[in-house]
Amino acid sequence: MQQWWTLPWLCALLLGLMGVRVSGSDFQHHRYEDMVRALFAVQSECPYITRIYSIGRSVEGRHLYVLEFSDNPGIHEALEPEFKYVGNMHGNEVLGRELLIKFSQFLCEEYRAGNQRIMRLIHDTRIHILPSMNPDGYEVAARQGPEFNGYLVGRGNSREIDLNRNFPDLNALMYYYEKTSGRNHHLPLPDNWEHQVEPETLAVIKWMQNYNFVLSANLHGGAVVANYPFDKSRDPRIRGRTTYAATPDDKIFRKLARTYSYAHSWMHKGWNCGDFFDEGITNGASWYSLSKGMQDFNYLYTNCFEITLELSCDKFPPASALPREWLGNREALVSYLEQVHHGIKGMVYDENNNPIGNAEISVSGINHDVTSGVDGDYFRLLLPGTYTVTASAPGYLPSTSTVTVGPAEAIQHRNKT
């Protein structure tokens, strides 16, 4: 088996902000038709680096549109990681939706202006932006408006189902496997799962199946904190509190959460919305236990590492608050996206240089494997350090290499057996 190991680049450039307008007239709340027009306007302005596609429809038939940024839209390029941002999963938590619309405009504008940092991101990354996972719930919340919006009005979809409690529960199976030395990744879905989830959830799961996402963030509101897996506690409540539920990748998840928190203008300060979170981050289960959530599902069913970003005390802030929120989140959105290039990436080939898909990539000491994509490429997020990495596939001898991950420019290591 032959493999290429590539250490990723670390972008150390400061964000060059060119032509970014922050006047209040540039910010507004977007109803569904307004959002669609805004996304297609971006696509029209930057046609060679964008693509719009729908991953499905909501209960009421609204398209779940994704805006893709890439130097080759619509094409997966080997060794180019796939990244996603998801907003508005809870319909009445609207800041993420507006930030992702603005972020899309920003990427287009900065690319056209020649911002080297943004150009490099778009050339080296395939970026997928889903501004609204729950357009039906948003319309319910929007009819109430910012002044009268209730804490729960529009949270669920049109059937009033909370989409962040609607994914198949793989945590219970994972916790069982931990005790029995079972699988540690890509856990099987339950029978008839497609009939047990909402159309929006089904669309997102199919999306995950069709793209080999590496890193993701899910934008929420109601607090200001970067929340990382696991969301579901392994243990019952103890004295009214749930306990910390660490993943095997707890260290990298903490790093990812801190990346967003410290790049955010005030999240890292900890005191927000009457709560305190040290460094502006929290383990999900340590905060409160949640079953059938999306971030845990990403980690247990796919190669994707996802965190949940709670971005505002007010779930439906007035339009006048949006400029400040954009400036507070702009650098964090870029910095977090750049993390998709940290760790190792490589190709898995056989002796005839044929790519091997679905090969397992294991890292000694971290009980969570990832798999190669159909093109034989794989991505493994890791902190700087030296690792023993093994690639294996049925019918082939496993190949093991020692790889050093550092903050320097990418280097390549070739291993052939």
Coordinates of C-alpha atoms in Angstrom, one line a residue, residues 97-406:
R97 CA -28.6 32.9 9.3
E98 CA -27.7 36.6 8.9
L99 CA -24.0 36.1 9.6
L100 CA -23.8 33.4 7.0
I101 CA -25.5 35.5 4.4
K102 CA -23.1 38.3 5.2
F103 CA -20.1 35.9 5.3
S104 CA -21.0 34.7 1.8
Q105 CA -21.1 38.3 0.5
F106 CA -17.8 39.0 2.3
L107 CA -16.0 35.9 0.7
C108 CA -17.1 37.1 -2.7
E109 CA -16.1 40.7 -2.2
E110 CA -12.8 39.9 -0.7
Y111 CA -11.9 37.4 -3.4
R112 CA -12.7 39.9 -6.0
A113 CA -10.7 42.5 -4.2
G114 CA -7.6 40.2 -4.2
N115 CA -7.5 39.4 -0.4
Q116 CA -4.7 36.8 -0.4
R117 CA -6.0 35.1 2.8
I118 CA -9.5 34.7 1.4
M119 CA -8.2 33.7 -2.1
R120 CA -6.1 31.0 -0.6
L121 CA -8.9 29.6 1.5
I122 CA -11.2 29.4 -1.5
H123 CA -8.5 27.8 -3.7
D124 CA -7.5 25.2 -1.1
T125 CA -10.9 24.5 0.5
R126 CA -14.4 23.5 -0.7
I127 CA -16.7 25.6 1.5
H128 CA -20.4 24.9 1.9
I129 CA -22.7 27.4 3.5
L130 CA -26.3 26.5 4.5
P131 CA -27.7 29.7 6.0
S132 CA -31.0 28.2 7.0
M133 CA -31.7 24.6 8.0
N134 CA -35.1 25.5 9.2
P135 CA -36.7 28.1 6.9
D136 CA -40.3 27.2 8.0
G137 CA -39.5 27.8 11.7
Y138 CA -37.9 31.1 10.7
E139 CA -41.0 32.3 9.0
V140 CA -43.0 31.6 12.1
A141 CA -40.5 33.5 14.3
A142 CA -40.2 36.4 11.8
R143 CA -44.0 37.0 11.8
Q144 CA -43.6 37.7 15.5
G145 CA -40.6 40.0 14.8
P146 CA -37.7 40.9 17.1
E147 CA -39.7 42.9 19.5
F148 CA -42.3 40.2 20.4
N149 CA -40.4 37.0 19.6
G150 CA -40.9 34.3 22.2
Y151 CA -38.2 32.0 23.5
L152 CA -39.7 29.0 21.7
V153 CA -41.9 30.5 19.0
G154 CA -40.5 29.1 15.7
R155 CA -37.8 27.1 17.4
G156 CA -39.0 23.8 15.8
N157 CA -39.9 23.2 12.2
S158 CA -43.5 23.6 11.0
R159 CA -44.4 20.4 12.8
E160 CA -42.9 21.9 16.0
I161 CA -40.2 19.3 16.0
D162 CA -36.8 20.4 17.5
L163 CA -34.4 19.5 14.7
N164 CA -31.5 19.4 17.2
R165 CA -33.2 16.5 19.0
N166 CA -34.1 14.7 15.8
F167 CA -31.0 12.8 14.6
P168 CA -30.5 9.1 15.2
D169 CA -29.1 8.5 18.7
L170 CA -25.7 7.0 18.1
N171 CA -24.3 8.0 21.5
A172 CA -25.9 5.1 23.4
L173 CA -24.4 2.7 20.9
M174 CA -21.0 4.4 21.1
Y175 CA -20.9 4.3 24.9
Y176 CA -21.8 0.5 24.7
Y177 CA -19.0 0.0 22.2
E178 CA -16.5 1.8 24.4
K179 CA -17.1 -0.9 27.0
T180 CA -17.0 -3.8 24.6
S181 CA -14.2 -2.7 22.2
G182 CA -16.6 -2.2 19.4
R183 CA -16.5 0.2 16.5
N184 CA -15.2 3.7 17.3
H185 CA -16.5 5.5 14.1
H186 CA -19.1 5.5 11.3
L187 CA -21.6 3.7 13.5
P188 CA -24.6 2.1 11.8
L189 CA -27.9 3.8 11.6
P190 CA -31.0 2.1 13.1
D191 CA -33.5 0.4 10.9
N192 CA -36.1 2.6 9.2
W193 CA -34.2 5.7 10.4
E194 CA -35.4 7.6 7.3
H195 CA -39.0 7.4 8.5
Q196 CA -38.0 8.5 12.1
V197 CA -36.6 11.9 11.2
E198 CA -38.0 15.2 9.8
P199 CA -37.5 16.2 6.1
E200 CA -35.0 18.8 7.1
T201 CA -33.0 16.3 9.2
L202 CA -33.2 13.7 6.4
A203 CA -31.9 16.3 3.9
V204 CA -28.9 17.1 6.1
I205 CA -28.0 13.5 6.7
K206 CA -28.1 12.7 3.0
W207 CA -25.9 15.8 2.5
M208 CA -23.4 14.3 5.0
Q209 CA -23.5 11.0 3.1
N210 CA -22.8 12.8 -0.3
Y211 CA -19.9 15.0 0.9
N212 CA -16.8 13.9 2.9
F213 CA -16.9 16.8 5.3
V214 CA -13.9 17.3 7.6
L215 CA -15.0 20.2 9.8
S216 CA -18.2 22.0 10.5
A217 CA -19.9 24.5 12.8
N218 CA -23.6 24.8 13.7
L219 CA -24.7 28.4 14.5
H220 CA -27.2 28.9 17.3
G221 CA -28.4 31.7 19.7
G222 CA -29.5 32.2 23.2
A223 CA -26.1 32.2 24.8
V224 CA -22.5 33.2 23.8
V225 CA -20.2 30.1 24.0
A226 CA -18.5 27.6 21.7
N227 CA -19.9 24.2 22.6
Y228 CA -18.1 21.0 21.7
P229 CA -19.0 17.2 21.8
F230 CA -20.2 15.1 23.4
D231 CA -23.5 16.7 24.0
K232 CA -25.0 13.6 25.6
S233 CA -23.7 12.6 29.0
R234 CA -22.4 9.1 29.6
D235 CA -23.7 9.2 33.2
P236 CA -27.0 10.1 34.8
R237 CA -27.4 13.4 36.5
I238 CA -25.3 13.9 39.7
R239 CA -26.7 16.4 42.1
G240 CA -28.7 18.0 39.4
R241 CA -25.8 18.4 37.0
T242 CA -24.6 16.3 34.1
T243 CA -21.0 15.4 33.8
Y244 CA -18.3 16.1 31.2
A245 CA -18.5 13.7 28.3
A246 CA -15.2 13.8 26.5
T247 CA -14.7 12.4 23.0
P248 CA -11.5 10.6 22.1
D249 CA -10.6 13.9 20.3
D250 CA -11.3 16.1 23.3
K251 CA -8.0 18.0 23.0
I252 CA -8.6 19.0 19.4
F253 CA -12.2 19.8 20.1
R254 CA -11.2 22.2 22.9
K255 CA -8.7 23.8 20.5
L256 CA -11.3 24.2 17.8
A257 CA -13.7 25.8 20.3
R258 CA -11.0 28.1 21.6
T259 CA -10.1 29.1 18.1
Y260 CA -13.6 30.6 17.6
S261 CA -13.9 32.0 21.1
Y262 CA -10.6 33.9 21.1
A263 CA -11.1 35.2 17.6
H264 CA -14.5 36.5 18.6
S265 CA -14.6 40.0 20.0
W266 CA -16.1 39.0 23.4
M267 CA -16.9 35.3 23.6
H268 CA -13.6 34.4 25.2
K269 CA -14.2 36.8 28.1
G270 CA -16.5 34.3 29.6
W271 CA -19.2 36.5 31.1
N272 CA -22.1 36.7 28.7
C273 CA -25.9 36.5 29.0
G274 CA -25.6 36.1 32.8
D275 CA -23.6 32.9 32.5
F276 CA -19.9 32.3 32.8
F277 CA -17.9 29.9 30.6
D278 CA -14.2 29.7 31.2
E279 CA -12.5 30.9 27.9
G280 CA -15.9 31.1 26.3
I281 CA -16.1 27.3 25.7
T282 CA -17.9 24.4 27.2
N283 CA -18.3 20.6 26.8
G284 CA -21.9 20.1 25.7
A285 CA -22.8 17.5 28.3
S286 CA -21.1 19.5 31.1
W287 CA -23.5 22.3 30.3
Y288 CA -26.6 20.2 29.9
S289 CA -27.1 16.7 28.4
L290 CA -28.8 16.6 25.0
S291 CA -29.8 13.5 23.0
K292 CA -30.1 13.1 19.2
G293 CA -28.1 16.3 18.5
M294 CA -26.4 17.1 15.3
Q295 CA -22.8 17.7 16.4
D296 CA -22.6 14.3 18.1
F297 CA -24.1 12.7 15.0
N298 CA -21.5 14.3 12.8
Y299 CA -18.7 12.8 14.9
L300 CA -20.1 9.3 15.3
Y301 CA -21.5 8.8 11.8
T302 CA -19.1 10.7 9.5
N303 CA -15.5 12.0 9.3
C304 CA -16.7 15.4 10.3
F305 CA -15.8 17.3 13.5
E306 CA -18.6 19.8 14.4
I307 CA -19.0 22.2 17.2
T308 CA -22.1 24.3 18.1
L309 CA -21.6 28.1 18.3
E310 CA -24.0 30.0 20.5
L311 CA -23.6 33.5 19.3
S312 CA -26.1 35.9 20.9
C313 CA -28.0 36.4 24.1
D314 CA -31.0 37.6 22.1
K315 CA -32.2 34.9 19.8
F316 CA -33.8 37.4 17.4
P317 CA -31.7 40.6 17.7
P318 CA -33.0 43.8 16.0
A319 CA -31.5 44.7 12.6
S320 CA -29.6 47.6 14.3
A321 CA -27.6 45.1 16.3
L322 CA -26.4 43.1 13.2
P323 CA -23.4 45.4 12.3
R324 CA -21.8 44.9 15.7
E325 CA -22.5 41.2 15.7
W326 CA -20.9 40.9 12.2
L327 CA -17.8 42.7 13.3
G328 CA -17.6 40.6 16.5
N329 CA -17.8 37.3 14.5
R330 CA -16.1 38.1 11.2
E331 CA -12.5 37.1 12.1
A332 CA -13.8 34.1 14.1
L333 CA -15.7 32.7 11.1
V334 CA -12.5 32.9 9.0
S335 CA -10.1 31.6 11.7
Y336 CA -12.4 28.6 12.4
L337 CA -12.6 27.8 8.7
E338 CA -8.8 27.7 8.5
Q339 CA -8.7 25.0 11.1
V340 CA -9.8 22.5 8.4
H341 CA -6.2 22.5 7.2
H342 CA -4.6 21.5 10.5
G343 CA -3.5 17.9 11.1
I344 CA -2.6 15.4 8.4
K345 CA -4.0 14.6 5.0
G346 CA -3.0 12.0 2.5
M347 CA -3.9 9.5 -0.2
V348 CA -4.4 5.7 0.1
Y349 CA -3.3 3.7 -2.9
D350 CA -2.7 0.1 -3.7
E351 CA 0.5 -1.2 -5.3
N352 CA -0.8 -0.3 -8.8
N353 CA -1.5 3.3 -7.7
N354 CA -5.3 2.7 -7.7
P355 CA -7.0 4.8 -4.9
I356 CA -8.6 2.9 -2.1
G357 CA -11.8 4.4 -0.8
N358 CA -13.2 3.7 2.7
A359 CA -9.8 2.7 4.1
E360 CA -9.5 3.2 7.8
I361 CA -7.0 5.7 9.2
S362 CA -6.2 5.1 12.8
V363 CA -4.0 7.2 15.1
S364 CA -2.3 5.4 18.0
G365 CA -3.6 6.6 21.3
I366 CA -6.8 8.2 19.9
N367 CA -9.7 5.8 19.8
H368 CA -11.5 7.3 16.8
D369 CA -10.7 6.4 13.2
V370 CA -11.6 8.2 10.0
T371 CA -11.9 6.8 6.5
S372 CA -10.7 7.7 3.1
G373 CA -13.1 9.1 0.5
V374 CA -13.9 7.6 -2.9
D375 CA -10.8 9.3 -4.4
G376 CA -8.6 7.6 -1.7
D377 CA -7.9 10.9 0.1
Y378 CA -8.4 11.4 3.8
F379 CA -8.1 14.1 6.4
R380 CA -7.3 13.8 10.1
L381 CA -7.5 16.9 12.3
L382 CA -4.7 16.7 14.9
L383 CA -2.8 19.0 17.3
P384 CA 0.9 19.5 16.7
G385 CA 2.9 16.5 17.8
T386 CA 4.3 13.2 16.5
Y387 CA 1.8 10.4 15.8
T388 CA 1.8 6.8 14.7
V389 CA -0.7 6.5 11.9
T390 CA -2.0 3.3 10.3
A391 CA -4.0 2.9 7.1
S392 CA -5.8 -0.4 6.6
A393 CA -8.3 -1.9 4.2
P394 CA -9.7 -5.4 3.7
G395 CA -7.5 -7.4 1.4
Y396 CA -4.4 -5.3 2.0
L397 CA -1.5 -5.3 4.5
P398 CA -1.8 -2.3 6.8
S399 CA 0.7 0.5 6.4
T400 CA 2.0 2.4 9.4
S401 CA 4.0 5.6 9.4
T402 CA 5.3 8.1 12.0
V403 CA 4.1 11.6 11.1
T404 CA 5.0 14.8 12.8
V405 CA 2.4 17.6 12.7
G406 CA 3.6 21.1 13.2

